[in-house]
Amino acid sequence: FFHFSTFVHHTIRHRHTHDGSPPALDEDMAKYAYAPLSVEEGGRRRGRYPHEADSDDQLVNERMPMCVGICVLLAIVYVLSRTGGGEGPALAPQQQQQSNAAAQSMPPVVTSGAPDTAPVAASSAASASVSTPAATPATSNAAIANPQEPCDCNGLVDPSTIDMGTLRAKALESTPPHIIECAKADANTDQSACHLPAEKRFAALGQKGATLWMTGCSGAGKTTIATALEETLVQKYGKHVYRLDGDNLRTGLNRDLSFSEADRAESVRRTGELSTLFADAGVITLVGLISPYRGDRDLVRKRHEDQGIPFYEIFLDVPVDELKKRDPKGQYARVEAGELKHFTCIDDPYEEPLNPEITLKTHELTIEQSADTLFRRLEQDGVLEGAPKVSPPGLPNPDGDEMIDLHVPAELRSERMAEAETLPKVLITDVDLNWLQVIGEGWAAPLKGFMREGTLLETIHFNSILVDPFNLTGNALRHETQTDFANFADRQAPQRVSMSVPITLSCSSFTKAAIESSDKRAVALVTQMGQTVAILRDPEVYNNRKEEIITRMFGAIDPGHPYIQHIDSGGDYLIGGEVELLDRIRYNDGLDQWRKTAKELSEEFQSKGADTVYAFQTRNPTHAGHAYLMRSAGEDLRAQGYKKPVLWLSPLGGWTKEDDVPLDVRVRQHEEVLQAGTTHPGGLDPETTVMAIWPAPMVYAGPTEVQFHAKSRRSAGASYFVVGRDPAGMKGSHEAVAHQDDDLYDGDHGRYVLQNSPGIGDMKMLSFVKVMYDITDNVMKVPDESRLQDFISISGSKMRLLARNGAVPCSPTDIPTDLVEANCVPSGFMVPNGWDTVVDYYKNVDSGRWTPWSRPLVQPPEAPRTTSEGTFGHTDYLLRHKEYDSFWHDIPLRPSGEGEEIVNLVTEIPMYYTAKMEVNKKARGNAIAQDINKDGSPRYYTYGTPFFNYGLIPQTWEDPSLKSAQGNAGDNDPIDVMEIGSSQLQIGSVQPCRVLGSLELIDEGETDHKIICISLADKDASRIHSMDDLERVKPGHTARLIDWLKRYKTTDGKPENALAQETPTTQSEALAIISETHERWRKLCGKEGNSYGTLPGTEGFFLSTPACKGVE
């Protein structure tokens, strides 16, 4: 309507009436080119009440465009219905009364029902068609070849001479490009201002709109391929698709058009406009038109590009000779018989595309291959996803359609670190650190923190969570806000994504109290090694319902299961909240080069030119059977049409059970596999393989866990996941109720559940097949049933036995049937250097030099005048003083020149560190060493992050022969100190410390005094001289010390400790205790008449130091 009304207005303004005067039209009518409201809407809003009525003149001005437009539209429709093609001026209004008579003399024209490639009219007289019964091709050709004589129009314009193509062109040229009918739109903007934003529309639909414009000669396969693609997209993927071709266009929208060059151009233009609207609405539009003229197609392309709509020109490039052989409609035969003239691609031109997006040589491809090529392109460009493409082309978006990377920007790191110092501290274990890395690096997308209670419930009950990344239902932040069990959203979030494994952070009552008493809305996450690694915002603390989590997660009852034990050992509360990583998580174990974030890994896939990625997870060394499966999977993907599938060799890097192959052994062996490349049957091509450690812990939850393995790999770009038998399973422990020393899960269940799990989306599975070693060519492959005698099986248990025995390569031409007896391994079983790595491990499995899983190796803050050996946090760590022979005996009780209340503090455990370090009473030099549990493992605090520095006062000893009033003996150690300053002290440092008081801990029947002091170097030392001062300057600090001492062992499954009294002693009472223990130390060293004898309980103590018993 607006196009025509504007054209007529433009025309009338430049024409004159019969008397030569200008037309009586308002010269300001052009202002209606931009209307803030539609005429209809404006009419509804005005005139509802009499007193709101506008003046008559105003109404006339407003309604005049509509009236004129309707009149002109009716006139044009009338002309179209009564005239054919031709050249000449349009009928004047006063001549319309004679048009019926003139129309009677019009020649017959081609109408609906004409073949898609009907001949172009030889005369412009057939450039327009009318709605009359369809003429047969023969009739049409005759009409065109023998046009009737022009009518006797009695001096009036012959309608058959009107050139509708020229008329349309002029109308289009004079139409303003931006006609606005929306109140939200301003001048010089387009209609998109009035519409739902494309991002939200596409997100709601789950796809983007696009036009696939298939062009080519008749018979090239446009309709056939479009139909096959449509069926795939609609039936298999539930996408909204519509085809536009000659069959459904020329029976309706284009029924008034012939096959003249002008009408063909108009047909392409109309179809282009229609496909633009369809695609803008989110429909994948498949257009199948010969559209022979390049310029017409380019205009359609430009129209799409101007609207920001994907446009794919698809050239079906088939030789004419092949088309003649196909000839599905018999038209090429008729052309050759001379029955059809001006047939496109034969005697009428077809202008091939110069730069089509896709070229299909359909004579070389099957229908399925052609359709699949188009499908892959749509998939690669993200058209089949509603969300914007955030991953590289060809790779899937992560769940939630957001690439998660929660590292604090470098320019804000110092600011965030300073903030973290002021926040309550939350202890995270090394397993928690693995999970933090999973969250922060994007492996658990769309998760942005440790699970809140609502998110946890969805995970354990549905193995998935509902998300609303584009806030379609107002639920965008549902996983990032406090769980509310009283109020629920009106509508569910629209998208379900896989999330099968709980990712939670447990804490003790100590940490819970610290969070709840803080006025901060954030906490700092601190590792066992004292490293502040992240900030968690808006913490939500809730009960840790361990039994519910375990039963829902594992579906098995096995108290001896290692990860079930891990859950059981956690605190009674869970903390949920979003995290910010203060820096890259590094483990400093020599393997960090293989640790990449999800984003970094997807970029590496892109750099290799991957158009799809398939992931292979490893918990064992890679042998030739694995390599065969991985190579075969790549070949299968190439057969499906992928150009460069890339393999992701993905060793599991997080926590694993004790008897699994250590991480460093697996990675070093994989390095050799890549180094060998394709020169060995057990090698992998480094050009098409990427190795990267996957950071998550292994939880051994079978079918539940494998879902997370797959979804997590998709976060970095994998579309395929290789799944073997019993994925993520293990044998039950001796405590298992139903499956002791047997598989907890059926071997086939994992693959089945994974394939049918909620939220898994388009992730596809590649299954293992059984492979064996072919002794005829020394290659592992699928066995040939016709010659099974040539294949031998090498199981995992046999491989481990051979490695322990140090097996050497067998002769390639004489492979024995009993490999163990011959103590040899077939040469094609594993790359040689990789086999050497495996042998080294199994022959030295108990050496302790391996890295079982990703645990941080941290250099502690050691005092300058100390020297260390071994690895901090491990049982081989020792720290000695360079100047004193012994931390215990040779450092004086008090610094020189200080008063009685000042003592020397030897720091054993710096603030925030949980590795339990203490002076070793029996080691040479009484080195500071790692304390151990009864099973020989390193001992760590688990109750929380220590908020104090811990150490000893030298030259003191709590004599076990001395009984307290309650009958408790001394604990046979130097007296302990809790330094309550604000700064972390260095391990092995000697600090003057002011005594404030003490607490008497009763620990398993022993008296264990804890002296409370403050370092003289602390910023508050001048203000704190007593326990009363401490409470005044740091309110609540004393209560926290008491809580720690009483309950710090409860998270290890032990009962609470007791205190001899609930309040600290005074400074003078504490000094008296120090004096008593100093005298007892003197007795230990033989300075009180003991004649260097050995006191009971001190056997093996290192006392041969200058200040104790002298150097022997």
PDB file of N, CA, C and O in Angstrom, residues 332 472 610 656 709 737 889 948:
ATOM      1  N   TYR A 332      13.958 -31.304 -21.698  1.00  0.00           N
ATOM      2  CA  TYR A 332      15.118 -31.248 -22.576  1.00  0.00           C
ATOM      3  C   TYR A 332      14.828 -31.972 -23.888  1.00  0.00           C
ATOM      4  O   TYR A 332      15.277 -31.548 -24.964  1.00  0.00           O
ATOM      5  N   LEU A 472      14.321 -15.162  28.698  1.00  0.00           N
ATOM      6  CA  LEU A 472      13.030 -15.218  28.010  1.00  0.00           C
ATOM      7  C   LEU A 472      11.878 -15.299  28.995  1.00  0.00           C
ATOM      8  O   LEU A 472      10.781 -14.802  28.717  1.00  0.00           O
ATOM      9  N   ALA A 610      39.815 -27.434  12.533  1.00  0.00           N
ATOM     10  CA  ALA A 610      38.841 -28.484  12.834  1.00  0.00           C
ATOM     11  C   ALA A 610      37.440 -28.061  12.418  1.00  0.00           C
ATOM     12  O   ALA A 610      37.013 -26.948  12.716  1.00  0.00           O
ATOM     13  N   THR A 656      42.107 -39.101  41.427  1.00  0.00           N
ATOM     14  CA  THR A 656      41.779 -40.478  41.078  1.00  0.00           C
ATOM     15  C   THR A 656      42.116 -41.378  42.266  1.00  0.00           C
ATOM     16  O   THR A 656      42.871 -40.983  43.169  1.00  0.00           O
ATOM     17  N   HIS A 709      31.146 -36.263  31.885  1.00  0.00           N
ATOM     18  CA  HIS A 709      32.341 -36.355  31.046  1.00  0.00           C
ATOM     19  C   HIS A 709      32.049 -35.835  29.635  1.00  0.00           C
ATOM     20  O   HIS A 709      32.852 -35.123  29.040  1.00  0.00           O
ATOM     21  N   VAL A 737      27.414 -53.441  49.522  1.00  0.00           N
ATOM     22  CA  VAL A 737      26.315 -54.325  49.910  1.00  0.00           C
ATOM     23  C   VAL A 737      26.062 -55.387  48.857  1.00  0.00           C
ATOM     24  O   VAL A 737      25.857 -56.568  49.171  1.00  0.00           O
ATOM     25  N   HIS A 889      66.476 -26.896  70.404  1.00  0.00           N
ATOM     26  CA  HIS A 889      67.396 -26.803  71.529  1.00  0.00           C
ATOM     27  C   HIS A 889      68.316 -25.581  71.482  1.00  0.00           C
ATOM     28  O   HIS A 889      68.686 -25.059  72.552  1.00  0.00           O
ATOM     29  N   PHE A 948      45.744 -18.033  62.353  1.00  0.00           N
ATOM     30  CA  PHE A 948      46.847 -17.709  63.255  1.00  0.00           C
ATOM     31  C   PHE A 948      48.105 -18.391  62.724  1.00  0.00           C
ATOM     32  O   PHE A 948      48.048 -19.337  61.925  1.00  0.00           O
TER      33      PHE A 948
END
